[in-house]
Amino acid sequence: MKIGILSIQGDTRENEMAVECALQEMNLDGKAMPVKTAKEIDCVDALVLPGGESTTIGTMCQEDGLLGIIKDKIDSGMPVLGICAGLVLLSGAVSDKVTGMTQQPLLQALDVTLERNSFGRQIYSFEKEISLDAIGIPRFNGVFIRAPTISEAKNTEILSRIDQNITAVKKDKIIATAFHPELAGDTSVHKYFIGLI
């Protein structure tokens, strides 16, 4: 089993380590591997879209012709875990708290509308215990760093909220979180994702 970590920009190493730990804990034979090219993406069984800067990741993927390849793989049933910027990339429409609607490249794999940096700038990052009961995780330490929130979700299962803000969703084999599970010291989300393969 090969699990790709899109390694264009962002916290790729932390996700590699989280996937490797999850595979070990599940006693599964597999590996996490950084992917940057169409050929590498085509060889993986699942893909993590990590946190980072969503406009940069989307633009570089578009320039390298990767958006269409990733979208085709998702449409054919490949499991995907989108984290923070990865959630933004998977969404259908994006606004920014300061600039309004964005025109950034998106996969449009989820019928969700979201707001980037919804909780504010980097200095307003925080940790909060959340529940992901729908996928069998009653307590999880959510690490929110310049996190987006989903304002509208259609044809998706809502997995967690903070107040009225949607912070995680699932559709088929797509899991998308506003928080960073790779920084939580808990592989539960990564194990659930691997279980979708």
Backbone as a chain_set.jsonl record, in Angstrom:
{"seq": "MKIGILSIQGDTRENEMAVECALQEMNLDGKAMPVKTAKEIDCVDALVLPGGESTTIGTMCQEDGLLGIIKDKIDSGMPVLGICAGLVLLSGAVSDKVTGMTQQPLLQALDVTLERNSFGRQIYSFEKEISLDAIGIPRFNGVFIRAPTISEAKNTEILSRIDQNITAVKKDKIIATAFHPELAGDTSVHKYFIGLI", "coords": {"N": [[0.851, -1.178, 0.0], [0.643, 2.138, -0.937], [0.891, 5.38, 0.201], [0.493, 8.566, -0.731], [1.974, 11.734, -0.052], [1.221, 14.875, -0.844], [3.725, 16.879, -1.917], [4.292, 19.61, -2.472], [4.301, 21.995, -1.06], [4.228, 22.979, 2.358], [3.286, 21.204, 5.441], [4.625, 18.565, 5.065], [6.414, 16.54, 5.987], [5.58, 15.981, 8.625], [3.129, 14.758, 8.14], [3.967, 12.496, 6.714], [5.282, 11.129, 8.786], [3.104, 10.723, 10.554], [1.445, 9.049, 9.006], [3.164, 6.831, 8.669], [3.414, 6.016, 11.376], [0.713, 5.394, 11.917], [0.288, 3.251, 10.122], [2.048, 1.378, 11.252], [0.86, 1.037, 13.816], [-1.498, -0.137, 13.016], [-0.617, -2.5, 12.092], [-0.044, -2.847, 9.352], [1.249, -3.417, 6.096], [2.905, -1.083, 4.353], [3.672, 2.176, 2.958], [4.498, 5.624, 3.448], [4.878, 8.18, 1.094], [6.526, 10.966, -0.37], [5.02, 12.91, -2.932], [5.248, 14.531, -6.061], [4.944, 14.671, -8.759], [3.01, 13.887, -11.743], [3.319, 11.207, -12.477], [4.189, 10.041, -10.073], [1.946, 10.535, -8.438], [0.061, 9.02, -9.764], [0.777, 6.47, -9.033], [0.033, 5.967, -6.404], [-2.064, 4.68, -3.72], [-3.645, 6.151, -2.097], [-4.045, 9.578, -1.019], [-2.626, 12.303, 0.725], [-3.445, 15.618, 1.206], [-1.702, 18.108, 2.358], [-1.543, 20.589, 5.054], [-0.664, 24.047, 4.577], [0.028, 26.654, 2.353], [-2.697, 27.479, 0.692], [-3.245, 28.809, -1.779], [-0.742, 28.891, -3.025], [-0.129, 26.113, -3.198], [-2.29, 25.225, -4.818], [-1.922, 26.795, -7.155], [0.645, 25.977, -8.014], [0.142, 23.262, -8.455], [-1.71, 23.494, -10.513], [-0.143, 24.71, -12.52], [1.676, 22.661, -12.974], [0.083, 20.746, -14.041], [-1.24, 19.006, -12.34], [-3.699, 19.203, -10.998], [-5.908, 18.224, -12.519], [-5.2, 15.52, -12.737], [-5.179, 14.67, -10.057], [-7.877, 15.159, -9.457], [-9.137, 13.359, -11.225], [-8.245, 10.932, -10.119], [-9.454, 11.067, -7.595], [-12.146, 11.064, -8.392], [-12.255, 8.493, -9.352], [-12.299, 7.044, -7.076], [-10.15, 7.08, -5.272], [-8.962, 7.281, -1.956], [-8.739, 10.305, -0.048], [-7.163, 12.576, 2.129], [-7.675, 15.694, 3.198], [-6.12, 18.408, 4.609], [-6.512, 21.344, 6.333], [-5.138, 23.608, 4.364], [-5.387, 21.694, 2.415], [-8.074, 20.988, 2.674], [-9.157, 23.407, 1.764], [-8.28, 23.312, -0.907], [-9.767, 21.124, -1.839], [-12.336, 22.112, -1.849], [-15.393, 23.699, -3.144], [-15.908, 26.437, -3.375], [-14.335, 29.427, -2.267], [-13.831, 31.904, 0.173], [-12.192, 34.799, 1.525], [-11.475, 36.184, 4.66], [-10.606, 38.818, 4.62], [-10.273, 39.668, 1.895], [-12.497, 38.79, 0.469], [-14.333, 36.815, -1.982], [-12.301, 34.35, -3.542], [-10.206, 33.612, -6.37], [-8.72, 31.359, -6.588], [-7.054, 28.32, -7.718], [-8.935, 25.314, -7.581], [-9.902, 21.964, -6.608], [-12.55, 21.243, -6.465], [-13.859, 19.004, -5.403], [-15.442, 18.632, -3.243], [-18.661, 19.676, -2.298], [-18.667, 22.271, -0.922], [-18.598, 25.449, 0.724], [-16.244, 27.69, 1.882], [-14.436, 29.683, 4.331], [-11.31, 31.087, 4.297], [-8.688, 31.259, 6.755], [-10.38, 31.656, 8.94], [-10.521, 31.873, 11.732], [-8.736, 33.836, 12.223], [-5.441, 35.395, 12.161], [-2.091, 33.922, 12.286], [-1.264, 34.272, 14.977], [-3.547, 33.788, 16.364], [-3.9, 31.107, 16.462], [-4.881, 27.922, 17.822], [-5.597, 25.214, 20.176], [-8.066, 22.719, 20.585], [-10.28, 20.483, 22.159], [-12.116, 18.245, 20.253], [-14.916, 16.446, 18.82], [-15.271, 13.571, 16.851], [-17.346, 11.767, 16.404], [-18.871, 10.466, 14.418], [-17.085, 9.029, 12.898], [-16.05, 7.314, 14.692], [-14.329, 8.458, 16.594], [-14.311, 9.706, 19.551], [-13.035, 11.714, 21.068], [-10.688, 14.192, 20.279], [-7.682, 15.991, 19.85], [-7.851, 18.953, 18.438], [-5.818, 20.844, 16.376], [-5.594, 24.019, 15.431], [-4.524, 26.103, 12.963], [-4.362, 29.106, 11.545], [-6.843, 28.468, 10.483], [-9.37, 27.338, 8.156], [-12.991, 27.604, 7.955], [-16.009, 25.852, 7.285], [-18.799, 27.131, 5.745], [-21.005, 26.34, 4.358], [-22.255, 23.213, 3.491], [-22.949, 20.751, 1.238], [-24.28, 17.591, 0.328], [-22.415, 16.224, 1.853], [-21.048, 14.662, 4.775], [-21.167, 16.026, 7.944], [-18.595, 16.133, 10.221], [-17.411, 17.395, 12.438], [-17.765, 20.294, 14.557], [-17.088, 23.623, 15.689], [-18.678, 25.565, 17.806], [-20.91, 27.053, 15.675], [-19.391, 26.651, 13.482], [-18.299, 24.625, 10.882], [-15.881, 22.142, 10.95], [-14.828, 19.772, 10.015], [-15.378, 17.374, 7.446], [-16.896, 14.68, 5.547], [-17.025, 12.856, 2.547], [-17.919, 10.18, 0.723], [-14.935, 8.682, 0.011], [-13.424, 10.771, 0.865], [-11.911, 12.684, 3.306], [-11.901, 15.639, 5.094], [-10.334, 18.173, 6.91], [-10.304, 21.086, 8.992], [-8.497, 21.403, 10.93], [-5.214, 20.274, 12.104], [-4.451, 17.106, 12.061], [-2.059, 15.718, 12.05], [-0.432, 16.954, 13.854], [-1.339, 16.412, 16.344], [-0.441, 14.386, 17.991], [-1.732, 11.986, 17.96], [-2.878, 9.335, 16.163], [-5.402, 8.744, 15.212], [-7.153, 9.925, 13.226], [-5.626, 9.642, 10.892], [-5.454, 6.848, 10.862], [-8.141, 6.15, 10.47], [-8.486, 7.221, 7.907], [-6.611, 5.644, 6.441], [-7.913, 3.229, 6.69], [-9.876, 3.477, 4.765], [-8.831, 2.701, 2.395]], "CA": [[0.0, 0.0, 0.0], [1.421, 3.378, -1.039], [0.107, 6.565, 0.544], [1.238, 9.743, -1.153], [1.832, 13.026, 0.627], [1.507, 15.904, -1.845], [4.88, 17.578, -1.343], [4.525, 20.863, -3.187], [4.566, 23.01, -0.048], [3.445, 22.723, 3.567], [3.811, 20.326, 6.494], [4.637, 17.237, 4.468], [7.147, 15.563, 6.813], [4.74, 15.599, 9.76], [2.135, 13.804, 7.652], [4.668, 11.238, 6.444], [5.489, 10.454, 10.07], [1.802, 10.293, 11.077], [1.012, 7.895, 8.21], [4.034, 5.703, 9.027], [3.003, 5.57, 12.722], [-0.612, 4.775, 11.805], [0.475, 1.948, 9.481], [2.647, 0.499, 12.269], [-0.144, 0.747, 14.839], [-2.518, -0.993, 12.404], [0.086, -3.701, 11.611], [-0.233, -2.919, 7.907], [2.429, -3.262, 5.263], [2.702, 0.041, 3.456], [4.613, 3.27, 3.2], [4.167, 6.997, 3.06], [5.89, 8.676, 0.166], [6.256, 12.29, -0.931], [4.727, 12.895, -4.368], [5.269, 15.869, -6.671], [4.73, 14.579, -10.205], [1.846, 13.113, -12.181], [3.688, 9.787, -12.438], [4.193, 9.619, -8.665], [0.559, 10.55, -7.952], [-0.642, 7.915, -10.405], [1.206, 5.197, -8.429], [-0.365, 5.821, -4.999], [-3.392, 4.141, -3.422], [-4.36, 7.197, -1.353], [-3.278, 10.822, -1.066], [-2.816, 13.341, 1.741], [-3.222, 17.006, 0.786], [-1.349, 18.655, 3.669], [-1.666, 22.01, 5.333], [0.352, 24.907, 3.978], [-0.576, 27.856, 1.79], [-3.583, 26.885, -0.315], [-3.107, 29.445, -3.096], [0.535, 28.423, -3.576], [-0.262, 24.699, -3.558], [-3.203, 25.131, -5.951], [-1.308, 27.392, -8.35], [1.732, 25.109, -8.473], [-0.49, 22.054, -9.009], [-2.306, 23.864, -11.798], [0.945, 24.928, -13.479], [2.315, 21.373, -13.263], [-0.908, 19.838, -14.601], [-1.593, 17.989, -11.347], [-5.078, 19.314, -10.516], [-6.755, 17.298, -13.272], [-4.814, 14.146, -12.4], [-5.688, 14.408, -8.702], [-9.348, 15.116, -9.549], [-9.499, 12.085, -11.862], [-8.008, 9.857, -9.139], [-10.519, 11.18, -6.587], [-13.388, 10.63, -9.041], [-12.221, 7.035, -9.533], [-12.435, 6.396, -5.771], [-8.965, 7.116, -4.422], [-9.141, 8.0, -0.694], [-7.975, 11.546, 0.11], [-7.254, 13.307, 3.391], [-7.332, 17.1, 2.987], [-5.872, 19.038, 5.905], [-6.405, 22.81, 6.329], [-5.026, 24.041, 2.969], [-5.923, 20.589, 1.621], [-9.529, 21.193, 2.693], [-9.42, 24.533, 0.857], [-8.064, 22.827, -2.27], [-10.856, 20.207, -2.185], [-13.64, 22.781, -1.782], [-15.995, 24.218, -4.363], [-15.83, 27.905, -3.401], [-13.529, 29.916, -1.147], [-13.731, 33.342, 0.42], [-11.176, 35.187, 2.492], [-12.036, 37.123, 5.631], [-10.194, 40.185, 4.288], [-10.39, 40.037, 0.48], [-13.733, 38.3, -0.146], [-14.232, 35.597, -2.795], [-11.006, 34.178, -4.197], [-10.211, 32.953, -7.679], [-7.625, 30.402, -6.561], [-7.35, 27.019, -8.314], [-9.55, 24.363, -6.653], [-10.289, 20.662, -7.152], [-14.013, 21.19, -6.446], [-14.259, 17.624, -5.112], [-16.446, 18.722, -2.182], [-19.637, 20.745, -2.513], [-18.625, 23.091, 0.289], [-18.119, 26.824, 0.646], [-15.519, 27.949, 3.125], [-13.714, 30.936, 4.532], [-9.924, 30.892, 4.719], [-8.222, 32.006, 7.938], [-11.632, 32.042, 9.584], [-10.316, 32.211, 13.14], [-7.778, 34.932, 12.31], [-4.056, 35.203, 11.75], [-1.269, 32.9, 12.961], [-1.207, 34.465, 16.435], [-4.803, 33.316, 16.948], [-3.948, 29.648, 16.394], [-5.287, 27.36, 19.115], [-5.93, 23.798, 20.265], [-9.36, 22.516, 21.243], [-10.784, 19.115, 22.056], [-13.289, 18.121, 19.394], [-15.468, 15.102, 18.689], [-15.503, 13.049, 15.503], [-18.115, 10.555, 16.724], [-19.382, 9.8, 13.214], [-16.065, 8.104, 12.391], [-15.564, 6.514, 15.809], [-13.299, 9.151, 17.377], [-15.1, 10.56, 20.444], [-12.259, 12.875, 21.529], [-9.48, 14.415, 19.487], [-7.106, 17.314, 20.074], [-7.788, 19.701, 17.187], [-4.812, 21.906, 16.31], [-6.105, 24.951, 14.419], [-3.504, 27.089, 12.601], [-4.928, 29.897, 10.438], [-7.765, 27.458, 9.961], [-10.621, 27.701, 7.487], [-14.22, 26.95, 8.415], [-16.979, 25.621, 6.221], [-20.065, 27.813, 6.027], [-22.085, 25.63, 3.677], [-21.838, 21.876, 3.061], [-24.011, 19.972, 0.591], [-23.89, 16.23, -0.063], [-21.278, 15.793, 2.662], [-21.358, 14.378, 6.171], [-20.443, 16.912, 8.858], [-17.948, 15.327, 11.255], [-17.169, 18.176, 13.662], [-18.041, 21.735, 14.574], [-16.785, 24.459, 16.848], [-19.864, 26.421, 17.799], [-21.631, 26.77, 14.429], [-18.413, 26.518, 12.404], [-17.992, 23.253, 10.48], [-14.42, 22.014, 10.918], [-14.424, 18.526, 9.348], [-16.442, 16.758, 6.653], [-16.58, 13.439, 4.826], [-17.866, 12.493, 1.398], [-17.371, 8.95, 0.149], [-13.606, 8.376, 0.561], [-12.73, 12.038, 1.123], [-11.985, 13.253, 4.655], [-11.286, 16.966, 5.047], [-10.328, 18.792, 8.236], [-9.748, 22.435, 9.136], [-7.413, 21.269, 11.914], [-4.032, 19.513, 11.693], [-4.353, 15.877, 12.85], [-0.67, 15.249, 12.11], [0.242, 17.648, 14.959], [-2.099, 16.14, 17.568], [0.129, 13.308, 18.793], [-2.781, 10.966, 17.967], [-3.003, 8.924, 14.757], [-6.769, 8.25, 14.963], [-7.691, 10.401, 11.941], [-4.849, 8.992, 9.834], [-5.849, 5.432, 10.831], [-9.452, 6.078, 9.817], [-8.217, 7.48, 6.491], [-5.973, 4.448, 5.876], [-8.956, 2.207, 6.636], [-10.711, 3.681, 3.575], [-8.127, 2.187, 1.203]], "C": [[0.897, 1.242, 0.0], [0.501, 4.561, -0.769], [0.952, 7.785, 0.224], [0.942, 10.946, -0.277], [2.191, 14.078, -0.417], [2.557, 16.848, -1.277], [5.271, 18.794, -2.157], [4.973, 21.937, -2.205], [3.767, 22.617, 1.18], [4.079, 21.704, 4.492], [3.799, 18.865, 6.044], [5.305, 16.2, 5.369], [6.299, 15.082, 7.985], [3.678, 14.589, 9.336], [2.762, 12.472, 7.266], [4.837, 10.45, 7.736], [4.174, 9.937, 10.644], [1.287, 9.07, 10.323], [1.838, 6.667, 8.567], [3.659, 5.14, 10.396], [1.662, 4.848, 12.667], [-0.51, 3.389, 11.172], [1.047, 0.94, 10.47], [1.616, 0.076, 13.303], [-1.234, -0.19, 14.315], [-1.936, -2.321, 11.911], [-0.133, -3.924, 10.115], [1.089, -2.711, 7.189], [2.15, -2.14, 4.268], [3.725, 1.111, 3.741], [4.014, 4.596, 2.769], [5.27, 7.477, 2.138], [5.521, 10.065, -0.343], [6.006, 12.165, -2.432], [4.658, 14.334, -4.881], [4.913, 15.844, -8.15], [3.486, 13.746, -10.515], [2.129, 11.62, -12.088], [3.658, 9.265, -11.009], [2.769, 9.545, -8.111], [-0.213, 9.366, -8.519], [-0.339, 6.567, -9.748], [0.703, 4.986, -7.006], [-1.802, 5.311, -4.874], [-4.272, 5.149, -2.7], [-3.457, 8.42, -1.31], [-3.652, 11.738, 0.086], [-2.497, 14.683, 1.098], [-2.959, 17.777, 2.069], [-1.679, 20.132, 3.821], [-0.499, 22.764, 4.725], [-0.338, 26.175, 3.511], [-1.391, 27.432, 0.573], [-3.438, 27.505, -1.704], [-1.831, 28.974, -3.781], [0.419, 26.98, -4.046], [-1.143, 24.555, -4.8], [-2.598, 25.65, -7.239], [-0.206, 26.501, -8.899], [1.183, 23.81, -9.061], [-1.094, 22.333, -10.379], [-1.219, 24.021, -12.863], [1.608, 23.621, -13.896], [1.342, 20.339, -13.83], [-1.389, 18.766, -13.637], [-3.05, 18.039, -10.907], [-5.996, 18.309, -11.212], [-6.471, 15.848, -12.929], [-5.345, 13.77, -11.023], [-7.207, 14.275, -8.741], [-9.812, 13.801, -10.176], [-9.332, 10.92, -10.894], [-9.083, 9.878, -8.051], [-11.832, 10.656, -7.168], [-13.434, 9.118, -9.247], [-12.185, 6.293, -8.198], [-11.209, 6.382, -4.888], [-9.267, 7.867, -3.128], [-8.214, 9.216, -0.601], [-8.235, 12.11, 1.499], [-6.774, 14.722, 3.12], [-7.265, 17.812, 4.322], [-5.674, 20.539, 5.717], [-6.321, 23.32, 4.885], [-5.537, 22.964, 2.021], [-7.438, 20.619, 1.559], [-9.901, 22.314, 1.733], [-9.332, 24.053, -0.591], [-9.199, 21.913, -2.746], [-12.201, 20.902, -2.366], [-14.116, 23.298, -3.142], [-15.894, 25.721, -4.505], [-15.149, 28.377, -2.125], [-13.622, 31.426, -1.054], [-12.633, 33.563, 1.445], [-11.776, 36.263, 3.382], [-11.757, 38.58, 5.243], [-10.555, 40.563, 2.855], [-11.679, 39.585, -0.201], [-13.499, 37.046, -0.969], [-12.887, 35.546, -3.511], [-11.202, 33.506, -5.55], [-9.124, 31.887, -7.742], [-8.027, 29.068, -7.187], [-7.859, 26.035, -7.254], [-9.854, 23.052, -7.376], [-11.805, 20.519, -7.284], [-14.528, 19.756, -6.277], [-15.314, 17.56, -4.014], [-17.373, 19.893, -2.476], [-19.753, 21.56, -1.227], [-18.126, 24.488, -0.055], [-17.42, 27.109, 1.957], [-14.854, 29.308, 3.129], [-12.318, 30.599, 5.026], [-9.643, 31.724, 5.964], [-9.39, 32.493, 8.795], [-11.465, 32.479, 11.032], [-9.298, 33.339, 13.321], [-6.372, 34.506, 11.917], [-3.351, 34.163, 12.612], [-1.289, 33.046, 14.481], [-2.487, 34.005, 17.126], [-4.98, 31.802, 16.804], [-4.249, 29.095, 17.78], [-5.477, 25.852, 19.009], [-7.24, 23.671, 21.019], [-9.774, 21.058, 21.076], [-12.073, 19.118, 21.243], [-13.751, 16.665, 19.375], [-15.664, 14.78, 17.216], [-16.256, 11.724, 15.638], [-18.542, 9.773, 15.487], [-18.375, 8.828, 12.607], [-15.375, 7.364, 13.543], [-14.45, 7.133, 16.629], [-14.014, 10.127, 18.31], [-14.365, 11.803, 20.934], [-10.979, 12.976, 20.706], [-9.003, 15.835, 19.744], [-6.949, 18.032, 18.73], [-6.79, 20.838, 17.287], [-5.193, 22.801, 15.13], [-5.081, 26.056, 14.178], [-3.995, 27.846, 11.369], [-5.996, 29.088, 9.709], [-8.951, 28.051, 9.209], [-11.806, 27.124, 8.25], [-15.178, 26.865, 7.235], [-18.289, 26.283, 6.616], [-21.251, 27.082, 5.417], [-21.553, 24.298, 3.173], [-23.039, 21.122, 2.505], [-23.451, 18.605, 0.208], [-22.626, 15.752, 0.639], [-21.768, 15.526, 4.078], [-20.526, 15.313, 7.047], [-19.907, 16.067, 10.006], [-17.691, 16.095, 12.539], [-17.486, 19.647, 13.436], [-17.382, 22.346, 15.803], [-17.838, 25.548, 16.809], [-20.651, 26.09, 16.528], [-20.693, 26.549, 13.245], [-18.114, 25.049, 12.12], [-16.484, 23.147, 10.292], [-13.926, 20.692, 10.341], [-15.633, 17.931, 8.64], [-15.932, 15.476, 6.004], [-17.56, 13.285, 3.671], [-17.209, 11.286, 0.738], [-16.019, 8.647, 0.796], [-12.754, 9.632, 0.75], [-12.987, 12.446, 2.568], [-11.286, 14.602, 4.567], [-11.45, 17.647, 6.395], [-9.74, 20.195, 8.187], [-8.549, 22.412, 10.078], [-6.319, 20.353, 11.36], [-3.901, 18.237, 12.522], [-2.927, 15.354, 12.986], [0.104, 15.884, 13.26], [-0.366, 17.311, 16.314], [-1.448, 15.109, 18.485], [-0.829, 12.131, 18.907], [-3.041, 10.602, 16.503], [-4.419, 8.484, 14.372], [-7.321, 8.669, 13.601], [-6.947, 9.736, 10.784], [-5.208, 7.503, 9.732], [-7.217, 5.268, 10.163], [-9.285, 6.248, 8.306], [-7.614, 6.242, 5.818], [-6.988, 3.312, 5.752], [-9.884, 2.333, 5.439], [-10.1, 3.077, 2.309], [-8.612, 0.769, 0.877]], "O": [[1.793, 1.374, 0.833], [-0.53, 4.727, -1.42], [1.998, 8.008, 0.834], [-0.184, 11.148, 0.177], [3.347, 14.165, -0.832], [2.317, 17.533, -0.282], [6.441, 18.982, -2.49], [5.905, 22.693, -2.478], [2.722, 21.979, 1.052], [5.258, 21.374, 4.356], [3.056, 18.042, 6.58], [4.799, 15.085, 5.496], [6.303, 13.893, 8.302], [3.362, 13.667, 10.088], [2.152, 11.422, 7.47], [4.568, 9.25, 7.779], [4.13, 8.824, 11.17], [0.747, 8.15, 10.937], [1.288, 5.581, 8.748], [3.591, 3.922, 10.565], [1.491, 3.806, 13.3], [-1.155, 2.45, 11.639], [0.6, -0.206, 10.529], [1.508, -1.105, 13.632], [-1.823, -0.95, 15.084], [-2.659, -3.164, 11.38], [-0.375, -5.047, 9.672], [1.934, -1.929, 7.623], [1.249, -2.253, 3.436], [4.545, 0.978, 4.65], [3.169, 4.682, 1.878], [6.449, 7.215, 2.371], [4.373, 10.323, -0.702], [6.692, 11.411, -3.122], [4.097, 15.222, -4.238], [4.613, 16.886, -8.732], [2.983, 13.006, -9.668], [1.266, 10.85, -11.665], [3.16, 8.168, -10.758], [2.426, 8.602, -7.398], [-1.047, 8.776, -7.832], [-1.117, 5.624, -9.89], [0.927, 3.915, -6.442], [-2.629, 5.478, -5.77], [-5.496, 5.02, -2.69], [-2.251, 8.318, -1.536], [-4.829, 11.929, 0.391], [-1.426, 14.87, 0.521], [-3.9, 18.076, 2.804], [-2.039, 20.82, 2.866], [0.533, 22.175, 4.4], [-1.2, 26.708, 4.209], [-0.828, 27.069, -0.46], [-3.502, 26.791, -2.704], [-1.835, 28.689, -4.978], [0.821, 26.655, -5.163], [-0.78, 23.84, -5.735], [-2.737, 25.029, -8.293], [-0.123, 26.288, -10.109], [1.706, 23.313, -10.059], [-1.0, 21.51, -11.291], [-1.362, 23.519, -13.979], [2.05, 23.482, -15.037], [1.722, 19.193, -14.073], [-1.893, 17.728, -14.066], [-3.594, 17.019, -10.483], [-6.775, 17.621, -10.553], [-7.391, 15.035, -12.839], [-5.896, 12.685, -10.838], [-7.764, 13.37, -8.12], [-10.777, 13.198, -9.706], [-10.173, 10.023, -10.848], [-9.567, 8.826, -7.635], [-12.545, 9.895, -6.515], [-14.512, 8.527, -9.31], [-12.058, 5.069, -8.17], [-11.219, 5.731, -3.844], [-9.779, 8.985, -3.182], [-7.058, 9.162, -1.019], [-9.367, 12.122, 1.982], [-5.594, 14.933, 2.842], [-8.236, 17.822, 5.079], [-4.756, 20.957, 5.011], [-7.359, 23.453, 4.236], [-6.06, 23.273, 0.95], [-8.029, 20.314, 0.522], [-10.858, 22.185, 0.97], [-10.206, 24.353, -1.404], [-9.551, 21.928, -3.925], [-13.111, 20.337, -2.973], [-13.375, 23.333, -4.124], [-15.804, 26.237, -5.619], [-15.35, 27.814, -1.049], [-13.511, 32.138, -2.052], [-12.204, 32.639, 2.136], [-12.497, 37.143, 2.912], [-12.572, 39.465, 5.505], [-11.083, 41.648, 2.615], [-11.928, 39.964, -1.345], [-12.569, 36.289, -0.69], [-12.397, 36.555, -4.018], [-12.245, 32.91, -5.821], [-8.655, 31.544, -8.828], [-9.207, 28.718, -7.19], [-7.289, 25.933, -6.168], [-10.039, 23.029, -8.593], [-12.286, 19.758, -8.122], [-15.497, 19.349, -6.918], [-16.003, 16.55, -3.869], [-16.92, 20.973, -2.858], [-20.777, 21.545, -0.544], [-17.347, 24.682, -0.988], [-17.948, 26.803, 3.026], [-14.725, 29.98, 2.106], [-12.151, 29.918, 6.037], [-10.275, 32.755, 6.196], [-9.375, 33.612, 9.307], [-12.186, 33.357, 11.506], [-9.027, 33.753, 14.449], [-6.151, 33.406, 11.41], [-3.933, 33.6, 13.539], [-1.327, 32.045, 15.196], [-2.507, 33.848, 18.347], [-6.077, 31.279, 16.999], [-3.917, 29.715, 18.79], [-5.514, 25.287, 17.916], [-7.5, 24.412, 21.967], [-9.639, 20.477, 19.999], [-12.995, 19.889, 21.509], [-13.053, 15.773, 19.856], [-16.155, 15.6, 16.44], [-15.863, 10.705, 15.07], [-18.57, 8.543, 15.513], [-18.758, 7.906, 11.886], [-14.264, 6.856, 13.392], [-13.701, 6.417, 17.294], [-14.298, 11.258, 17.915], [-14.99, 12.833, 21.189], [-10.287, 11.986, 20.472], [-9.804, 16.764, 19.844], [-6.018, 17.747, 17.977], [-6.893, 21.692, 18.168], [-5.12, 22.384, 13.974], [-4.799, 26.853, 15.072], [-4.038, 27.287, 10.273], [-6.035, 29.039, 8.48], [-9.469, 29.11, 9.564], [-11.634, 26.248, 9.098], [-15.154, 27.691, 6.322], [-18.823, 26.026, 7.695], [-22.374, 27.193, 5.908], [-20.52, 24.251, 2.504], [-24.02, 20.885, 3.21], [-22.291, 18.485, -0.187], [-21.858, 14.966, 0.084], [-22.769, 16.088, 4.521], [-19.306, 15.378, 6.898], [-20.664, 15.371, 10.682], [-17.744, 15.514, 13.623], [-17.478, 20.159, 12.316], [-17.155, 21.677, 16.812], [-17.878, 26.355, 15.88], [-21.024, 24.933, 16.334], [-21.147, 26.29, 12.131], [-17.719, 24.31, 13.023], [-15.878, 23.944, 9.576], [-12.718, 20.506, 10.19], [-16.754, 17.971, 9.147], [-14.73, 15.222, 5.921], [-18.756, 13.548, 3.802], [-16.08, 11.367, 0.254], [-15.956, 8.383, 1.997], [-11.525, 9.564, 0.789], [-14.135, 12.542, 3.001], [-10.188, 14.694, 4.019], [-12.546, 17.698, 6.954], [-8.8, 20.461, 7.439], [-7.692, 23.294, 10.028], [-6.471, 19.742, 10.302], [-3.295, 18.274, 13.592], [-2.619, 14.628, 13.931], [1.184, 15.409, 13.609], [0.05, 17.868, 17.33], [-1.857, 14.968, 19.638], [-0.742, 11.357, 19.86], [-3.385, 11.468, 15.699], [-4.608, 7.904, 13.302], [-7.9, 7.844, 12.894], [-7.567, 9.314, 9.807], [-5.26, 6.957, 8.63], [-7.418, 4.341, 9.378], [-9.876, 5.504, 7.523], [-8.062, 5.84, 4.745], [-6.924, 2.522, 4.809], [-10.609, 1.39, 5.124], [-10.768, 2.958, 1.283], [-8.145, 0.162, -0.087]]}, "num_chains": 1, "name": "protein.A"}
